[in-house]
Structures are given as C-alpha cells and as structure tokens.
MMTF fields as JSON, N, C-alpha, C and O atoms, coordinates in Angstrom:
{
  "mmtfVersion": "1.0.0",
  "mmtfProducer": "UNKNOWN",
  "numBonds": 551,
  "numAtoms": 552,
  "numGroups": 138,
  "numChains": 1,
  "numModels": 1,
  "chainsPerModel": [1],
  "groupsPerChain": [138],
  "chainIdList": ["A"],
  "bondAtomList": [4, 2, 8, 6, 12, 10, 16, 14, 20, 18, 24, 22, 28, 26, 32, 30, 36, 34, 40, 38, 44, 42, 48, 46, 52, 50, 56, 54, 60, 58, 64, 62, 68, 66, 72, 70, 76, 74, 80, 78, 84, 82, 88, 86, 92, 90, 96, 94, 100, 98, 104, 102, 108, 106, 112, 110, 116, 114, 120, 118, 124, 122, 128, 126, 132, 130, 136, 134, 140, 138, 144, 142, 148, 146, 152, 150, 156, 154, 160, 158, 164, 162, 168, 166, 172, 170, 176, 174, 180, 178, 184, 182, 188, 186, 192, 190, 196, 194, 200, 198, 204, 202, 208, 206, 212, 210, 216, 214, 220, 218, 224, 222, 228, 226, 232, 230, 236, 234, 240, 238, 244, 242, 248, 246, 252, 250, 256, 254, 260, 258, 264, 262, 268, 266, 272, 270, 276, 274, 280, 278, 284, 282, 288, 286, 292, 290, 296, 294, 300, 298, 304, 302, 308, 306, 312, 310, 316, 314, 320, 318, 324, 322, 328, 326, 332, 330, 336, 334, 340, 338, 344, 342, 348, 346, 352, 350, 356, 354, 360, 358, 364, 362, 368, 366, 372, 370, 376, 374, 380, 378, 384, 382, 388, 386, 392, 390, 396, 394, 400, 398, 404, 402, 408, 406, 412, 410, 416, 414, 420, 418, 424, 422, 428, 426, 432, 430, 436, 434, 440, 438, 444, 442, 448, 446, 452, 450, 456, 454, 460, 458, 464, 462, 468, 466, 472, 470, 476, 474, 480, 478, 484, 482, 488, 486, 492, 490, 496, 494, 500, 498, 504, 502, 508, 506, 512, 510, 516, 514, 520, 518, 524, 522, 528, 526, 532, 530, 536, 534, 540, 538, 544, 542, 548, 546],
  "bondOrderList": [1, 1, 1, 1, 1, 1, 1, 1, 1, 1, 1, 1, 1, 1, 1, 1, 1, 1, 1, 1, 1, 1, 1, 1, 1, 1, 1, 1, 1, 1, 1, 1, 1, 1, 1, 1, 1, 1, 1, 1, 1, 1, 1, 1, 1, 1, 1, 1, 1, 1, 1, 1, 1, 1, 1, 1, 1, 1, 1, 1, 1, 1, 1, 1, 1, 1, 1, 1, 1, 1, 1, 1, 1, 1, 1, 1, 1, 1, 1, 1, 1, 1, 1, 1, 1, 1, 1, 1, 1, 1, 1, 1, 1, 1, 1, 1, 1, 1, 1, 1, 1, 1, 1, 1, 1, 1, 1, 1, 1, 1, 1, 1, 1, 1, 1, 1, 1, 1, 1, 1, 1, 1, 1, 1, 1, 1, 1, 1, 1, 1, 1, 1, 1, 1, 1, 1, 1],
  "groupList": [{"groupName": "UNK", "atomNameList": ["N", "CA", "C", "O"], "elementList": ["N", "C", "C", "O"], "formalChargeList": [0, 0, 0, 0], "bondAtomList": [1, 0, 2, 1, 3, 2], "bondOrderList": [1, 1, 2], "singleLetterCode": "X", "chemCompType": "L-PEPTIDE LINKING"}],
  "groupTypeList": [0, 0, 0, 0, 0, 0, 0, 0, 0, 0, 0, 0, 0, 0, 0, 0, 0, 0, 0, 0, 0, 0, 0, 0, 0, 0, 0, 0, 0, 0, 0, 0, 0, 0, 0, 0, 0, 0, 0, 0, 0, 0, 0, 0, 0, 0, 0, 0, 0, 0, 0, 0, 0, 0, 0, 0, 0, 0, 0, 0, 0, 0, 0, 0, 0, 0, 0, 0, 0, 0, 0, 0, 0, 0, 0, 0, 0, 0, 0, 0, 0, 0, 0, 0, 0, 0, 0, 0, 0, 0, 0, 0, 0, 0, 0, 0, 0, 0, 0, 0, 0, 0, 0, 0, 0, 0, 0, 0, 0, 0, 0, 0, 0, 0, 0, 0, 0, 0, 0, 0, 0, 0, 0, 0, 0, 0, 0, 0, 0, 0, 0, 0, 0, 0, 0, 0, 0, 0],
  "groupIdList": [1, 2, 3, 4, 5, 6, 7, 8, 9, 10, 11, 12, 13, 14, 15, 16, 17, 18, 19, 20, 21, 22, 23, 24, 25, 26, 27, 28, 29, 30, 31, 32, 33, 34, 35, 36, 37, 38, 39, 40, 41, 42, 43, 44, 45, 46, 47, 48, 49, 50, 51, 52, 53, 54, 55, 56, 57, 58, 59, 60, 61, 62, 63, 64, 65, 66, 67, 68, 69, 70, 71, 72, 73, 74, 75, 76, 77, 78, 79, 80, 81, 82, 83, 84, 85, 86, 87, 88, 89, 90, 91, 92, 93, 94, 95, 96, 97, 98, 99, 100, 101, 102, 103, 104, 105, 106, 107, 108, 109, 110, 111, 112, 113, 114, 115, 116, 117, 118, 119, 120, 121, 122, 123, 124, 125, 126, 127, 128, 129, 130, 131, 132, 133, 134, 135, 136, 137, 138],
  "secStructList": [7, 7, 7, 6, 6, 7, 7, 7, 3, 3, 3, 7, 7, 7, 2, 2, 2, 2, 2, 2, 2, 2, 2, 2, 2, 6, 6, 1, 1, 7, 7, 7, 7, 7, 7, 3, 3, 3, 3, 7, 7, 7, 1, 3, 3, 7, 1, 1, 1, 1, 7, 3, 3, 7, 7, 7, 7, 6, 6, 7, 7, 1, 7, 6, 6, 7, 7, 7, 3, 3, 7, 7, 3, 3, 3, 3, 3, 6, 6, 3, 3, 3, 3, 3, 3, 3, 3, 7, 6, 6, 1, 1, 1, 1, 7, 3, 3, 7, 7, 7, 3, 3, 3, 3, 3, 6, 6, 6, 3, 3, 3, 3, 3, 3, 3, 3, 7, 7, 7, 3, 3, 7, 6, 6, 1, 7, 3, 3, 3, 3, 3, 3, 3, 3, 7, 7, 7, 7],
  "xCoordList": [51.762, 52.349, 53.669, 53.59, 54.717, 56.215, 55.964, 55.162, 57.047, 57.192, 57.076, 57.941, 56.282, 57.128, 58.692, 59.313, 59.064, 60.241, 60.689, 60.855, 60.883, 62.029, 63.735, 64.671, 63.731, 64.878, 66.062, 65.616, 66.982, 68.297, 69.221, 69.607, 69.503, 70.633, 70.302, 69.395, 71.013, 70.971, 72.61, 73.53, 72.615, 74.246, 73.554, 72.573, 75.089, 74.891, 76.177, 76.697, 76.554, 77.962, 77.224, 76.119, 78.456, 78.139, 78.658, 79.571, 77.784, 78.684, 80.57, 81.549, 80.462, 82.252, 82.931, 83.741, 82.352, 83.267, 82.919, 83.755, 81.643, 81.594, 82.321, 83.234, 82.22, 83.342, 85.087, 85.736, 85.327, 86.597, 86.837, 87.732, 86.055, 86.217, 85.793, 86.293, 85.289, 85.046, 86.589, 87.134, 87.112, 88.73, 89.66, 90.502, 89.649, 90.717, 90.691, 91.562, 89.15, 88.683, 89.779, 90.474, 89.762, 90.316, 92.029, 92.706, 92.149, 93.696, 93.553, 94.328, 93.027, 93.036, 92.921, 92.516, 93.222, 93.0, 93.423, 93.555, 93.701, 94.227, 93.022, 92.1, 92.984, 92.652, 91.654, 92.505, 90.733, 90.031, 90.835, 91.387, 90.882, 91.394, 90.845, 91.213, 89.771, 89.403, 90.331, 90.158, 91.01, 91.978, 91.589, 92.526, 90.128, 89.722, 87.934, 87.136, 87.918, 86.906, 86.374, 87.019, 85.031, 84.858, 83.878, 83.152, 83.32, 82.355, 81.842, 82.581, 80.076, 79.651, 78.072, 77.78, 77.288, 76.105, 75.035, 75.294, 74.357, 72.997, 72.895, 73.349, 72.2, 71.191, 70.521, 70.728, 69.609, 68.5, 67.4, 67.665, 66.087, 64.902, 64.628, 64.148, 64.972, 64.475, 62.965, 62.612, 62.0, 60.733, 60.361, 60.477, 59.811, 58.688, 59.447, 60.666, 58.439, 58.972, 60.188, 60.811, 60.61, 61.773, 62.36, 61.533, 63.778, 64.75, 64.947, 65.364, 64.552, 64.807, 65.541, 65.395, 66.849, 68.003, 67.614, 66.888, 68.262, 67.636, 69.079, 70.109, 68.413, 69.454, 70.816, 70.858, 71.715, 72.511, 72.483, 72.424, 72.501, 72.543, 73.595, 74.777, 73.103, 73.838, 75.168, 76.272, 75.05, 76.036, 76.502, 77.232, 76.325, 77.345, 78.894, 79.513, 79.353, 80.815, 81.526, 82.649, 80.713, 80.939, 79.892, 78.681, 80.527, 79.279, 78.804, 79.665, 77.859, 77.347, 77.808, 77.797, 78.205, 78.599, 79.533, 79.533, 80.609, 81.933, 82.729, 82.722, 83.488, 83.962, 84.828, 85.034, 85.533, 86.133, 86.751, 85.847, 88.053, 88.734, 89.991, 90.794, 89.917, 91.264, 91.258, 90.319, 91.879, 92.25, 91.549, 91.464, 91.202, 90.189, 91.193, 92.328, 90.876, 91.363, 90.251, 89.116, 90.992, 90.114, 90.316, 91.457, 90.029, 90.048, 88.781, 87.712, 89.363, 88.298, 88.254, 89.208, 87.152, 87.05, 85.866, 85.148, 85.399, 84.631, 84.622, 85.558, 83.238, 82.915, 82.099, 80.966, 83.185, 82.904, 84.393, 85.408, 84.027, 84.78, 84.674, 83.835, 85.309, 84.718, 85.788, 87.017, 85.253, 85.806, 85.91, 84.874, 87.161, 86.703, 87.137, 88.164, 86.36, 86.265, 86.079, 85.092, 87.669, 87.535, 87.989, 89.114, 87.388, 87.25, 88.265, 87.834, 89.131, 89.931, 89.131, 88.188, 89.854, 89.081, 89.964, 91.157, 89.505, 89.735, 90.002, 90.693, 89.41, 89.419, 88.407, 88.613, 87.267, 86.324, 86.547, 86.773, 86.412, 86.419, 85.558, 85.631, 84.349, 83.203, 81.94, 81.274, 80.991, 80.028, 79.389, 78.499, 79.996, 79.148, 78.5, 78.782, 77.274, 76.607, 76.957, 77.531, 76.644, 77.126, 75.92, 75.237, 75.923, 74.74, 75.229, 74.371, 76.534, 76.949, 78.306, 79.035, 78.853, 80.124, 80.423, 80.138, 80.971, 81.645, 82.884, 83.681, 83.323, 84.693, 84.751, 83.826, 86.711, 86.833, 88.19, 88.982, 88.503, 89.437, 90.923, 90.976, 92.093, 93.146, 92.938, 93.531, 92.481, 92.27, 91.493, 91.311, 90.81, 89.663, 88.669, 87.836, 88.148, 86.596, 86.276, 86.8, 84.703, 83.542, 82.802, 81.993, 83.416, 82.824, 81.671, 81.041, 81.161, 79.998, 79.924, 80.876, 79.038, 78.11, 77.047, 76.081, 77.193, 76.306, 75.198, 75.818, 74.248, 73.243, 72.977, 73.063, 72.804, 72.129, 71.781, 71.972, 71.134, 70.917, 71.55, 72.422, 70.862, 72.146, 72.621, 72.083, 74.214, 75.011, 76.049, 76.544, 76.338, 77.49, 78.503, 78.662, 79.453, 81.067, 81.343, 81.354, 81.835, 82.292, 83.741, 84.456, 84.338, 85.623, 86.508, 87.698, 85.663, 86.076, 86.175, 86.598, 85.648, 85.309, 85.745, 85.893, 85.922, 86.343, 85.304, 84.569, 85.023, 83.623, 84.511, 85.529, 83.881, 84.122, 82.766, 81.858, 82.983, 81.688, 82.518, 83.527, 81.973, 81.828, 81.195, 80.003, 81.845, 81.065, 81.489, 82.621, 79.752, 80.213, 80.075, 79.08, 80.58, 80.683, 80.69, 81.787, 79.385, 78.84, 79.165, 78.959, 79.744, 79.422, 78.42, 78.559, 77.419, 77.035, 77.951, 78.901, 77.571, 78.318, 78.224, 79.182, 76.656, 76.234, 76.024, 75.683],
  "yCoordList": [-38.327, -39.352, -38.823, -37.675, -39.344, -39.057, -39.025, -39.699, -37.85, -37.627, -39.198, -40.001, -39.592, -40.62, -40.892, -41.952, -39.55, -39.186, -37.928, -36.782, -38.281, -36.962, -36.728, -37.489, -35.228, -35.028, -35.114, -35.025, -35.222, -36.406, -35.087, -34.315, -34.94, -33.959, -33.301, -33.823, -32.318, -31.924, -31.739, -31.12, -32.275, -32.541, -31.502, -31.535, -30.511, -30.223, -29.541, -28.471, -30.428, -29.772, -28.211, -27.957, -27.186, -25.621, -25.297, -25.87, -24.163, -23.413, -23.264, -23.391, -23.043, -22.78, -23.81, -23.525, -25.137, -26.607, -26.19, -25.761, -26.429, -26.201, -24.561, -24.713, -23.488, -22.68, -23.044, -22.926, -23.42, -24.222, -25.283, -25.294, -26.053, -27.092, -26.458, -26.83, -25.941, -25.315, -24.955, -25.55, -24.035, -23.071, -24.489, -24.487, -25.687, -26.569, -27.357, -27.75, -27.363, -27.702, -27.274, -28.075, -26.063, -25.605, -24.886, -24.143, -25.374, -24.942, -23.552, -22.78, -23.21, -21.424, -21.408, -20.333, -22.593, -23.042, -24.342, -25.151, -24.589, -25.944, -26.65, -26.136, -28.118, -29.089, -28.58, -28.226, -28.477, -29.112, -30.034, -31.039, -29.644, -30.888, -30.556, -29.489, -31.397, -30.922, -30.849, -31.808, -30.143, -30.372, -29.622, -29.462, -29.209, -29.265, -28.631, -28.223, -28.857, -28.582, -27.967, -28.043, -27.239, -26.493, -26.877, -27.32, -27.0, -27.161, -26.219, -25.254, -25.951, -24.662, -24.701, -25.656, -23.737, -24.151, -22.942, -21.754, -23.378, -22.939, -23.796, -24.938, -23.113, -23.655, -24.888, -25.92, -24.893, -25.425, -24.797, -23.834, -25.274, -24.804, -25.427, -26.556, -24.596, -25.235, -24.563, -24.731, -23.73, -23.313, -24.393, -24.299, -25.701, -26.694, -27.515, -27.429, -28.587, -29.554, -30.147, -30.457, -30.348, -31.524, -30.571, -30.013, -30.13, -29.436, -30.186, -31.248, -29.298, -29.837, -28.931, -27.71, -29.957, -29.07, -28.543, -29.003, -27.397, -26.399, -27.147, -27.739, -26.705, -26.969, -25.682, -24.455, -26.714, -25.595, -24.247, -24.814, -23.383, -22.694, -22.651, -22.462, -22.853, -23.356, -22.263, -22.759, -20.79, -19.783, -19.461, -18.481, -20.259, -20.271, -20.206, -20.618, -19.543, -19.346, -19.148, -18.648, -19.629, -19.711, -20.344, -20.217, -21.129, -21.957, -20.95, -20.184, -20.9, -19.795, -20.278, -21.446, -19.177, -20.126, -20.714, -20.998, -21.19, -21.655, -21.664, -20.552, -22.64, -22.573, -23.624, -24.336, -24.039, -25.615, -25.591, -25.365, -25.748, -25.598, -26.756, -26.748, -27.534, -29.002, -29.668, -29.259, -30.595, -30.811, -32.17, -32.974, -32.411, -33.38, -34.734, -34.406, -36.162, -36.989, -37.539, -37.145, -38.438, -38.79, -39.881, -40.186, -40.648, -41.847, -41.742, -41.176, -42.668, -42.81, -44.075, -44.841, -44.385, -45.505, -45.123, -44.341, -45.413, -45.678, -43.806, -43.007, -43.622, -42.754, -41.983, -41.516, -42.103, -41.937, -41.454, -42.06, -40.59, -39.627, -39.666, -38.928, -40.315, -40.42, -39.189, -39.137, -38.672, -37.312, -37.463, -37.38, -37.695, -38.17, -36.75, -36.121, -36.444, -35.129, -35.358, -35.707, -34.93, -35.42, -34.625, -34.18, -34.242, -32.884, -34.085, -35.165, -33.745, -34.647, -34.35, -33.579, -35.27, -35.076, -33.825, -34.02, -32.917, -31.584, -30.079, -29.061, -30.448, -29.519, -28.418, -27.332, -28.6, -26.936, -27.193, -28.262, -26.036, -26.463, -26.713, -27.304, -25.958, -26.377, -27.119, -26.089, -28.191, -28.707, -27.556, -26.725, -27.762, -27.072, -27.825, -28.579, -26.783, -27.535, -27.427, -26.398, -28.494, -28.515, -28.672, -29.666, -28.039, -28.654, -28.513, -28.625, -28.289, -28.08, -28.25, -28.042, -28.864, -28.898, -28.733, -29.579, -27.776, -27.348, -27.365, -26.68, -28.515, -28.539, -28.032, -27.799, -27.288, -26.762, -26.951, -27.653, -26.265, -26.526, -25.783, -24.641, -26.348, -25.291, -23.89, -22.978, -23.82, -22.077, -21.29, -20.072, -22.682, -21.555, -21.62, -21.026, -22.235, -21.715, -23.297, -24.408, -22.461, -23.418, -24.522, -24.261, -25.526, -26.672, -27.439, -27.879, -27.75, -28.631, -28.493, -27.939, -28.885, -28.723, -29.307, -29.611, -29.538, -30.818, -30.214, -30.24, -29.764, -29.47, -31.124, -32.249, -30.887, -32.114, -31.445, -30.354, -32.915, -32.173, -32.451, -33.31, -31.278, -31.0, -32.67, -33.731, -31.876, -32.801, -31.955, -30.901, -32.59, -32.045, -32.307, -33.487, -31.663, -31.823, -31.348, -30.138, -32.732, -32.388, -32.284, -32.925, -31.384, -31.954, -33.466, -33.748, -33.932, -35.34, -36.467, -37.578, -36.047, -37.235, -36.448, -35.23, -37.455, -37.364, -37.497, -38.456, -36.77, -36.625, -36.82, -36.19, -37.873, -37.961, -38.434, -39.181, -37.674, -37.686, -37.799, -37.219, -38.38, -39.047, -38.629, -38.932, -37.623, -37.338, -38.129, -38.3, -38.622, -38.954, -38.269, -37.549, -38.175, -37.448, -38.36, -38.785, -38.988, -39.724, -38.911, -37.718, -39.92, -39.027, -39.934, -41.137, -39.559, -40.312, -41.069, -40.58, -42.655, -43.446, -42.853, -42.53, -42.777, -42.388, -40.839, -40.229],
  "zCoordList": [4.255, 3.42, 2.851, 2.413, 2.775, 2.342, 0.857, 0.212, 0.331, -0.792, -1.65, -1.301, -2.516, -3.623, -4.336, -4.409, -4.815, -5.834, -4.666, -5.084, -3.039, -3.06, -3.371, -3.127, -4.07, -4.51, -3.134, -1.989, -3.276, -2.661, -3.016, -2.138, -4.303, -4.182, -5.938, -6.586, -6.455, -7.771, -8.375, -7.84, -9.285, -10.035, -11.628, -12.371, -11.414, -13.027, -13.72, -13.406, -14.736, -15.444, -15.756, -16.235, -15.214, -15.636, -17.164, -17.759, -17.661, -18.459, -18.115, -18.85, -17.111, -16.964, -18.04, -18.923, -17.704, -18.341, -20.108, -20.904, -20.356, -21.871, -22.169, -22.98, -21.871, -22.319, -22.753, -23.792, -21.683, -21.47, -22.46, -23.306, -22.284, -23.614, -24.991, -26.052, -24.943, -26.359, -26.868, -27.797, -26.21, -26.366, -26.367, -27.265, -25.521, -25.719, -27.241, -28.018, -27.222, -28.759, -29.97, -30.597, -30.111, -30.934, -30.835, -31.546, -29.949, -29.572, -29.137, -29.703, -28.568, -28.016, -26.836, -26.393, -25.741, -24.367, -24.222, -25.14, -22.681, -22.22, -22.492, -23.124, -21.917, -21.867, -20.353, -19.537, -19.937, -18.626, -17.769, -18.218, -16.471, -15.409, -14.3, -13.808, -13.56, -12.532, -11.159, -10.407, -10.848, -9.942, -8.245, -7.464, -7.826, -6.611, -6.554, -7.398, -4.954, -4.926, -3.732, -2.686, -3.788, -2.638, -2.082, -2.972, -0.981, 0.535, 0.329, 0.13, 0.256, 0.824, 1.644, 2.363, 1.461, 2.298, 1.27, 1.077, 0.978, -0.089, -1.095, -1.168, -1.967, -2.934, -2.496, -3.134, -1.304, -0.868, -0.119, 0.601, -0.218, -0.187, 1.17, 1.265, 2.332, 3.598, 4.059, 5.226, 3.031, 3.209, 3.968, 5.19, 3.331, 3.747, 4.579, 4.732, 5.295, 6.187, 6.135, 7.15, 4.924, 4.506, 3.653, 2.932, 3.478, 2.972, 0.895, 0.432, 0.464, -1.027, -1.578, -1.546, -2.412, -3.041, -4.232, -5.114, -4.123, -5.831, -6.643, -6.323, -7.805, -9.386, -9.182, -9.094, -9.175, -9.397, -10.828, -11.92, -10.895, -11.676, -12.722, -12.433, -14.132, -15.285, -15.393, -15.621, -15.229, -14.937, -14.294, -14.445, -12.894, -11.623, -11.919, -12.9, -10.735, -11.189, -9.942, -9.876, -8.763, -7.698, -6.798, -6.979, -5.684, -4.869, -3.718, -3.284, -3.327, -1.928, -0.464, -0.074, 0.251, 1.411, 1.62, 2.818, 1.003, 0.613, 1.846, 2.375, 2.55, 4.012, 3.717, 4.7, 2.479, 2.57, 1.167, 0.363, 0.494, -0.539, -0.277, 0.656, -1.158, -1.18, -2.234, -2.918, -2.815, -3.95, -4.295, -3.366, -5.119, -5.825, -6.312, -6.657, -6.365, -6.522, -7.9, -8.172, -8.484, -9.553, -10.429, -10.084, -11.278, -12.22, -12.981, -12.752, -14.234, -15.481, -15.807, -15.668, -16.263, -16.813, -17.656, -17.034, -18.899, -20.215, -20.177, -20.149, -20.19, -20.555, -19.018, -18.901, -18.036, -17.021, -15.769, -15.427, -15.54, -14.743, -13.183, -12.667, -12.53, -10.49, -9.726, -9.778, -9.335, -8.472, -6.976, -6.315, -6.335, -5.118, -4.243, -4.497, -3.383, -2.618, -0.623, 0.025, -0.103, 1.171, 2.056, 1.828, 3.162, 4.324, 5.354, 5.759, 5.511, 6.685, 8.101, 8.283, 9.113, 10.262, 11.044, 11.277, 11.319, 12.199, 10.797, 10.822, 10.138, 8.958, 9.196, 8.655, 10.001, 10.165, 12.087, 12.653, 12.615, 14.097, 15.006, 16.083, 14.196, 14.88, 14.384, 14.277, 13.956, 13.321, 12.069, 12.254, 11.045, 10.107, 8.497, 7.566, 9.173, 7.926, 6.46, 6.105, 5.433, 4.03, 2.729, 2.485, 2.388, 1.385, -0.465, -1.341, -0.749, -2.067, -2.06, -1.091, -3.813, -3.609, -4.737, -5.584, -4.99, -6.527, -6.725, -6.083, -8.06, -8.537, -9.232, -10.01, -9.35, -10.499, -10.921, -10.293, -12.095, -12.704, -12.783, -12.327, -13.318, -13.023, -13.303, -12.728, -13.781, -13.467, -12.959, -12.949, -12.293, -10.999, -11.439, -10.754, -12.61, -12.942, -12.627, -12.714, -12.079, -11.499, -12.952, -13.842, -12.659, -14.119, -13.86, -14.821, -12.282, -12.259, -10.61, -10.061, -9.959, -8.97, -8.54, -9.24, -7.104, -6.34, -5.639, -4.575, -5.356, -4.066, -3.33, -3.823, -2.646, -2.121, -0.317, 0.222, 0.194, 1.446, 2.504, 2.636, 3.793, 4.501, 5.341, 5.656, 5.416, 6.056, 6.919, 6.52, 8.239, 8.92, 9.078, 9.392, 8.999, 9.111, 9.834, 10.06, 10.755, 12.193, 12.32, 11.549, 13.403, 13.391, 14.057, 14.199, 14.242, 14.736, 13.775, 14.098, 12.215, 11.299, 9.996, 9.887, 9.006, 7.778, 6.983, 7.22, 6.06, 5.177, 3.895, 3.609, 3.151, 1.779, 0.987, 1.355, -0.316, -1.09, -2.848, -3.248, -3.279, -5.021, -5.841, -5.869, -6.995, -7.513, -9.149, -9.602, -9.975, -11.238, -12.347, -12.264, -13.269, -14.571, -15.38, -15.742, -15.956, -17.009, -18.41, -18.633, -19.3, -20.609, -21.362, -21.143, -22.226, -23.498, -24.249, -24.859, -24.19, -25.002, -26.519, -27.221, -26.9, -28.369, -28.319, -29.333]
}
C-alpha cells in the first residue's frame, strides 16, 4: 500500500539567513539579497523502496554534491518571496541527477534549502524550479 503523507521535498530557511539578518538589524551588516543558487545531489534517504528527502540541516553552509551555480531571479508580493532558479538547456553534459538546491546570498552564505526528490538534468532541456519564502502575516 503507498505511503498516505509521502514526503515530496524538504524546504528550510538556515541559520546563515537569521545570522545575517540579525547584523542588518542593527546596522553592523547589509541587508540579505538572495542573489543565486546552487544544484546539488544528497540529503536523501535512498535506503527503502521509494527515495525520501532528509531536512536540510539548520547549520548548513553548504549543499552536498554541488555541480550547478547561476544567478537567482525573484519578486515579492505580501509577505511572500518567489525565487525563480533555472539550469539552461546544455548546462551539465551528461544526465545528472539533482536532489537539492541551495540559495544564497551576496556574500556567499547558504540562507535556505530544498531536498526534494530525485530529478534529472539533461542536457537537452531547461529545468526550472520555484522556490517560496512565506513570511508570517501575524
């Protein structure tokens, strides 16, 4: 019988972002801007039949596996942040697999992070993926 609730992918703002914002907080640092993002392959659990993505790790400061680095596109609206993230077509040369994607910010540090499961990037096709950054209205 198929999972009920299987996990799809795992999203989690890192420590990197709240450090960062903390320092812009108070004038002792810029502002946060997510300005790219990276392709990589781990943080998933391919033990059992069906591949389930692990949580990214809250102190990550780098994605595992990493094969893919380009610049992040983006818009806001309310209290909501859309990250658009896109592998052009002939960007890896041979079919490789993807299972994470971590953006970050002008100065390189890792702010948030996707597991999800695997997917291939071929060189014949353009892979684009969305990521959202919800804030609490209240």
């Amino acid at each position: 019988m198929p999972d009920p609730d299987p996990v799809w992918k795992q999203a989690k703002v890192l420590q990197g972002l709240y450090r960062r914002m903390a320092a812009s907080l108070v004038n002792v640092g810029p502002c946060v801007h997510i300005v790219s993002f990276r392709l990589g392959l781990g943080w998933i659990d391919e033990s059992g039949a069906v591949p389930v993505p692990i949580q990214p790790p809250f102190t990550s400061t780098a994605i595992p596996g990493e094969f893919f680095t380009a610049a992040t596109e983006g818009s806001a609206e309310d209290e909501t942040a859309l990250i658009r993230c896109v592998v052009p077509a002939g960007a890896v040369s041979e079919p490789t697999r993807a299972t994470v994607i971590g953006l970050y910010d002008q100065a390189d540090t890792l702010v948030a992070a996707v597991s999800f499961l695997p997917e291939w990037i071929t060189p014949d096709k353009r892979y684009e993926h969305f990521v959202h950054l919800n804030f609490p209205a209240e």
